[in-house]
Amino acid sequence: MQLKVYLEPFTELLLTKSKFKFKMMRFFGRFSFIRKLGFDKSYFENISNITFSELETKLSASKIVDNIEVDGFCAGIQANKELLTYLTEIAQSNDFIDRKTGKGAHRFDLSNLKNPSNGYIYSLLNPHQTNDRLMSFALNEIKPIADAYLGTDAIIHNTQIWITFPDEGNAYNPDFGFHYDLDDYRFLKLFIYLTDIDENSGPHQIIKQSHKFNGFYRFFNRRLPDNIPKKYEQNVQTMLAEKGEGFFEDTMCYHKGTRPIKPRAIFQLQFAITK
């Protein structure tokens, strides 16, 4: 098992059928100095006057970016009631697919989540493409933060709503283990919970500041073992929250969704630097 983890950078490069540019990103994106190429600090200067209408937070846009740079994430973000209602309506009026099979047309009531099939993760892909208010929210309130953190004219990679159910029949599931993402050379995500999240609801966990951890170790260990290194344990942050609360995260940090006992729903908006 451990050898497979160590060989992942090379097996993915040589054996997958992905496009060449994508495989290059997945390989070289593991190096921090590569990720920093082309970073433009001037974008940070443009966020001093940013105000929020859909989000509620005591933090300024510049403070949000500072927190992400230092810790890899920034909590203390909340959707206002109108945005939360809007996101809930989108989730309840559109079809979700089973993420593992890419199939299905499932509908959900977020106030009474029930698993419609044998899957455990369902997703609604890119609702911003058909919802003008969501697109406006992404471009007007979140993009300036993404521009400043990513140091470029960031683009929307995707929006998704995830619904996760208990996966009782699978003793080992990498979806519930610590890992970091390789979605682009630089990227940033906003998460907003659409259901209340307690310890039993599969709360998101982040290893604080792990986007800056030892590069050699990280290159060979995109996924951490179940018994994570002791030096990481003290930095684990569990994101408990009521629905509508959220956080920004650079998921180059080690993170995971914990295995749920109760179902959860979460909205994700991701900005990145390339298509």
Short mmCIF file of C-alpha atoms in Angstrom, two decimals:
data_model
loop_
_atom_site.label_atom_id
_atom_site.label_comp_id
_atom_site.label_asym_id
_atom_site.label_seq_id
_atom_site.Cartn_x
_atom_site.Cartn_y
_atom_site.Cartn_z
CA MET A 1 0.00 0.00 0.00
CA GLN A 2 2.74 2.47 0.96
CA LEU A 3 4.77 1.69 -2.16
CA LYS A 4 1.72 2.45 -4.27
CA VAL A 5 1.46 5.85 -2.59
CA TYR A 6 5.12 6.64 -3.24
CA LEU A 7 4.84 5.67 -6.89
CA GLU A 8 1.66 7.66 -7.52
CA PRO A 9 3.38 10.69 -9.17
CA PHE A 10 5.02 8.43 -11.74
CA THR A 11 2.23 5.92 -12.34
CA GLU A 12 -0.20 8.77 -12.92
CA LEU A 13 2.23 10.40 -15.35
CA LEU A 14 2.97 7.25 -17.32
CA LEU A 15 -0.17 5.16 -17.17
CA THR A 16 -3.20 7.44 -17.19
CA LYS A 17 -4.91 8.39 -20.44
CA SER A 18 -5.33 12.04 -19.51
CA LYS A 19 -4.19 14.80 -21.84
CA PHE A 20 -0.46 15.51 -21.80
CA LYS A 21 -0.79 19.06 -20.39
CA PHE A 22 -3.01 17.80 -17.60
CA LYS A 23 -0.53 15.09 -16.66
CA MET A 24 2.30 17.64 -16.66
CA MET A 25 0.31 19.84 -14.30
CA ARG A 26 -0.43 16.90 -11.99
CA PHE A 27 3.28 16.08 -11.84
CA PHE A 28 4.98 19.48 -11.72
CA GLY A 29 2.22 21.08 -9.65
CA ARG A 30 3.62 19.19 -6.68
CA PHE A 31 6.61 21.59 -6.64
CA SER A 32 5.97 24.86 -4.80
CA PHE A 33 8.46 26.86 -6.89
CA ILE A 34 6.64 25.79 -10.08
CA ARG A 35 3.30 26.87 -8.65
CA LYS A 36 4.65 30.34 -7.93
CA LEU A 37 5.77 31.06 -11.50
CA GLY A 38 4.01 34.06 -13.00
CA PHE A 39 2.53 35.22 -9.70
CA ASP A 40 1.60 38.93 -9.89
CA LYS A 41 1.45 40.68 -6.50
CA SER A 42 -0.33 43.71 -7.96
CA TYR A 43 -3.70 41.93 -7.82
CA PHE A 44 -3.62 42.23 -4.04
CA GLU A 45 -3.68 46.01 -4.33
CA ASN A 46 -7.04 45.87 -6.10
CA ILE A 47 -9.06 44.38 -3.24
CA SER A 48 -8.80 47.16 -0.65
CA ASN A 49 -12.25 48.52 -1.55
CA ILE A 50 -14.08 45.24 -2.08
CA THR A 51 -17.40 45.02 -0.20
CA PHE A 52 -19.70 42.04 0.22
CA SER A 53 -23.45 41.87 -0.30
CA GLU A 54 -24.11 38.12 -0.49
CA LEU A 55 -21.56 37.17 2.16
CA GLU A 56 -21.52 38.21 5.80
CA THR A 57 -18.12 38.47 7.47
CA LYS A 58 -16.25 40.77 9.80
CA LEU A 59 -13.10 40.25 7.75
CA SER A 60 -11.93 42.52 4.96
CA ALA A 61 -11.05 41.01 1.60
CA SER A 62 -7.36 41.66 2.24
CA LYS A 63 -7.54 39.98 5.66
CA ILE A 64 -9.20 36.94 4.07
CA VAL A 65 -6.32 36.65 1.60
CA ASP A 66 -3.76 37.10 4.39
CA ASN A 67 -5.36 34.32 6.42
CA ILE A 68 -5.36 31.93 3.47
CA GLU A 69 -1.72 32.68 2.73
CA VAL A 70 -0.67 31.99 6.33
CA ASP A 71 -2.94 29.08 7.29
CA GLY A 72 -4.19 27.71 3.97
CA PHE A 73 -7.79 28.59 4.81
CA CYS A 74 -10.00 31.33 6.21
CA ALA A 75 -13.10 30.66 8.30
CA GLY A 76 -15.61 33.23 9.54
CA ILE A 77 -17.50 33.38 6.23
CA GLN A 78 -21.28 33.17 6.03
CA ALA A 79 -23.85 33.34 3.25
CA ASN A 80 -26.65 35.75 4.03
CA LYS A 81 -30.17 34.33 4.32
CA GLU A 82 -31.07 35.21 0.74
CA LEU A 83 -27.98 33.50 -0.71
CA LEU A 84 -28.49 30.42 1.47
CA THR A 85 -32.12 30.19 0.33
CA TYR A 86 -31.03 30.60 -3.28
CA LEU A 87 -28.39 27.86 -3.03
CA THR A 88 -30.88 25.57 -1.31
CA GLU A 89 -33.42 26.14 -4.08
CA ILE A 90 -30.80 25.33 -6.72
CA ALA A 91 -29.91 22.12 -4.88
CA GLN A 92 -33.52 21.02 -4.57
CA SER A 93 -34.62 21.82 -8.12
CA ASN A 94 -31.84 20.14 -10.11
CA ASP A 95 -30.71 16.59 -10.81
CA PHE A 96 -27.63 15.15 -9.09
CA ILE A 97 -25.43 12.39 -10.47
CA ASP A 98 -23.74 9.60 -8.58
CA ARG A 99 -20.15 10.81 -8.50
CA LYS A 100 -18.65 7.35 -8.81
CA THR A 101 -20.65 6.29 -11.87
CA GLY A 102 -21.38 9.68 -13.43
CA LYS A 103 -24.95 8.52 -13.89
CA GLY A 104 -28.35 9.15 -12.39
CA ALA A 105 -30.84 11.98 -12.07
CA HIS A 106 -31.49 12.24 -8.36
CA ARG A 107 -33.43 14.93 -6.50
CA PHE A 108 -32.97 15.77 -2.82
CA ASP A 109 -34.80 17.57 -0.02
CA LEU A 110 -32.03 19.15 2.05
CA SER A 111 -34.25 19.21 5.14
CA ASN A 112 -34.74 15.44 4.94
CA LEU A 113 -31.83 13.87 3.06
CA LYS A 114 -32.36 10.26 1.99
CA ASN A 115 -30.04 8.16 -0.13
CA PRO A 116 -31.83 7.32 -3.41
CA SER A 117 -29.52 4.48 -4.51
CA ASN A 118 -26.36 2.58 -3.64
CA GLY A 119 -24.03 5.56 -3.98
CA TYR A 120 -22.64 7.68 -1.19
CA ILE A 121 -21.55 10.91 -2.93
CA TYR A 122 -23.80 12.80 -5.35
CA SER A 123 -22.95 16.02 -7.16
CA LEU A 124 -24.65 18.81 -9.04
CA LEU A 125 -22.12 20.11 -11.54
CA ASN A 126 -21.60 23.77 -12.47
CA PRO A 127 -24.92 25.34 -11.47
CA HIS A 128 -23.35 28.77 -12.08
CA GLN A 129 -23.68 28.14 -15.81
CA THR A 130 -27.48 28.30 -15.64
CA ASN A 131 -28.00 30.63 -12.68
CA ASP A 132 -27.15 34.27 -13.33
CA ARG A 133 -27.19 35.32 -9.68
CA LEU A 134 -24.70 32.60 -8.78
CA MET A 135 -22.44 33.66 -11.65
CA SER A 136 -22.66 37.29 -10.52
CA PHE A 137 -21.82 36.30 -6.94
CA ALA A 138 -18.80 34.34 -8.13
CA LEU A 139 -17.45 37.10 -10.37
CA ASN A 140 -18.22 40.16 -8.24
CA GLU A 141 -17.53 38.97 -4.69
CA ILE A 142 -15.25 35.93 -4.90
CA LYS A 143 -13.14 36.51 -8.01
CA PRO A 144 -11.28 39.55 -6.58
CA ILE A 145 -10.20 37.43 -3.60
CA ALA A 146 -9.15 34.62 -5.94
CA ASP A 147 -7.25 37.07 -8.16
CA ALA A 148 -5.32 38.41 -5.18
CA TYR A 149 -4.51 35.00 -3.70
CA LEU A 150 -3.64 33.37 -7.01
CA GLY A 151 -1.79 36.40 -8.38
CA THR A 152 -3.53 36.37 -11.74
CA ASP A 153 -6.79 37.00 -13.56
CA ALA A 154 -8.44 33.91 -12.12
CA ILE A 155 -11.09 31.88 -13.92
CA ILE A 156 -13.96 29.81 -12.58
CA HIS A 157 -12.97 26.17 -12.75
CA ASN A 158 -16.25 24.84 -11.43
CA THR A 159 -19.10 25.09 -9.02
CA GLN A 160 -20.56 22.02 -7.40
CA ILE A 161 -22.99 20.99 -4.71
CA TRP A 162 -21.98 17.77 -2.97
CA ILE A 163 -24.28 15.55 -0.95
CA THR A 164 -22.52 12.83 1.04
CA PHE A 165 -24.12 9.85 2.78
CA PRO A 166 -22.64 7.21 5.12
CA ASP A 167 -20.53 4.65 3.28
CA GLU A 168 -21.18 1.77 5.62
CA GLY A 169 -20.13 -1.07 3.32
CA ASN A 170 -16.60 0.12 2.58
CA ALA A 171 -13.99 -0.25 5.33
CA TYR A 172 -11.37 1.70 3.36
CA ASN A 173 -12.37 4.74 1.35
CA PRO A 174 -9.72 7.24 0.18
CA ASP A 175 -12.39 9.94 -0.10
CA PHE A 176 -12.35 10.10 3.70
CA GLY A 177 -8.58 10.27 4.11
CA PHE A 178 -6.24 13.26 4.26
CA HIS A 179 -4.92 14.31 0.85
CA TYR A 180 -4.20 17.44 -1.15
CA ASP A 181 -5.69 18.33 -4.52
CA LEU A 182 -3.94 18.90 -7.83
CA ASP A 183 -6.65 20.72 -9.75
CA ASP A 184 -4.29 23.30 -11.29
CA TYR A 185 -0.95 24.94 -10.56
CA ARG A 186 -2.76 27.40 -8.27
CA PHE A 187 -6.39 27.31 -7.20
CA LEU A 188 -8.73 28.45 -4.44
CA LYS A 189 -12.08 27.15 -3.22
CA LEU A 190 -14.99 28.58 -1.28
CA PHE A 191 -17.12 26.12 0.67
CA ILE A 192 -20.55 26.87 2.14
CA TYR A 193 -22.40 24.26 4.18
CA LEU A 194 -26.02 23.77 3.12
CA THR A 195 -26.87 21.62 6.13
CA ASP A 196 -25.90 21.90 9.79
CA ILE A 197 -22.61 20.13 10.39
CA ASP A 198 -21.72 18.53 13.72
CA GLU A 199 -19.20 15.80 14.56
CA ASN A 200 -21.46 13.12 13.02
CA SER A 201 -22.16 14.95 9.74
CA GLY A 202 -18.84 14.35 8.02
CA PRO A 203 -17.25 17.73 8.85
CA HIS A 204 -14.43 18.95 6.65
CA GLN A 205 -10.99 18.83 8.26
CA ILE A 206 -7.92 20.85 7.29
CA ILE A 207 -4.32 20.46 8.42
CA LYS A 208 -3.48 24.08 9.07
CA GLN A 209 -0.47 25.48 7.17
CA SER A 210 0.19 22.16 5.41
CA HIS A 211 0.26 23.90 2.02
CA LYS A 212 3.73 25.03 3.14
CA PHE A 213 4.99 21.73 4.56
CA ASN A 214 8.15 19.95 3.41
CA GLY A 215 8.12 19.76 -0.37
CA PHE A 216 10.04 16.48 -0.68
CA TYR A 217 7.64 14.65 1.62
CA ARG A 218 4.60 16.17 -0.07
CA PHE A 219 5.80 15.18 -3.54
CA PHE A 220 5.63 11.49 -2.68
CA ASN A 221 2.73 11.68 -0.24
CA ARG A 222 -0.33 13.28 -1.80
CA ARG A 223 -2.32 11.07 0.57
CA LEU A 224 -1.50 10.63 4.24
CA PRO A 225 -1.79 7.35 6.14
CA ASP A 226 -4.65 6.90 8.61
CA ASN A 227 -2.18 7.51 11.42
CA ILE A 228 -1.01 10.90 10.28
CA PRO A 229 2.47 12.13 11.30
CA LYS A 230 2.48 13.51 14.85
CA LYS A 231 3.77 16.89 13.71
CA TYR A 232 0.51 17.30 11.74
CA GLU A 233 -1.91 16.23 14.49
CA GLN A 234 -1.80 19.51 16.40
CA ASN A 235 -2.73 21.45 13.26
CA VAL A 236 -5.92 19.56 12.39
CA GLN A 237 -8.86 21.97 12.19
CA THR A 238 -12.39 20.53 12.20
CA MET A 239 -14.88 22.80 10.42
CA LEU A 240 -18.09 22.48 12.45
CA ALA A 241 -20.76 24.98 11.47
CA GLU A 242 -24.41 25.75 10.94
CA LYS A 243 -25.84 25.79 7.45
CA GLY A 244 -24.88 28.95 5.60
CA GLU A 245 -21.44 29.14 7.24
CA GLY A 246 -18.36 28.51 5.17
CA PHE A 247 -14.68 29.04 4.55
CA PHE A 248 -12.10 29.68 1.85
CA GLU A 249 -9.44 27.02 1.39
CA ASP A 250 -6.39 26.34 -0.70
CA THR A 251 -6.83 22.58 -0.97
CA MET A 252 -3.13 22.15 -1.58
CA CYS A 253 -3.45 21.85 2.20
CA TYR A 254 -3.95 18.33 3.40
CA HIS A 255 -7.68 18.01 4.01
CA LYS A 256 -10.54 15.54 4.04
CA GLY A 257 -14.24 15.14 4.47
CA THR A 258 -14.61 12.89 7.49
CA ARG A 259 -16.68 9.72 7.20
CA PRO A 260 -20.28 10.78 7.92
CA ILE A 261 -22.81 9.10 10.17
CA LYS A 262 -25.45 11.60 9.04
CA PRO A 263 -25.68 13.04 5.50
CA ARG A 264 -24.32 16.48 4.66
CA ALA A 265 -24.60 18.97 1.79
CA ILE A 266 -21.96 21.53 0.82
CA PHE A 267 -21.55 24.10 -1.96
CA GLN A 268 -18.14 24.52 -3.64
CA LEU A 269 -16.87 27.31 -5.87
CA GLN A 270 -13.39 26.96 -7.34
CA PHE A 271 -11.17 29.49 -9.09
CA ALA A 272 -7.91 28.56 -10.81
CA ILE A 273 -5.37 29.98 -13.26
CA THR A 274 -5.74 27.85 -16.42
CA LYS A 275 -8.50 26.12 -18.34
#
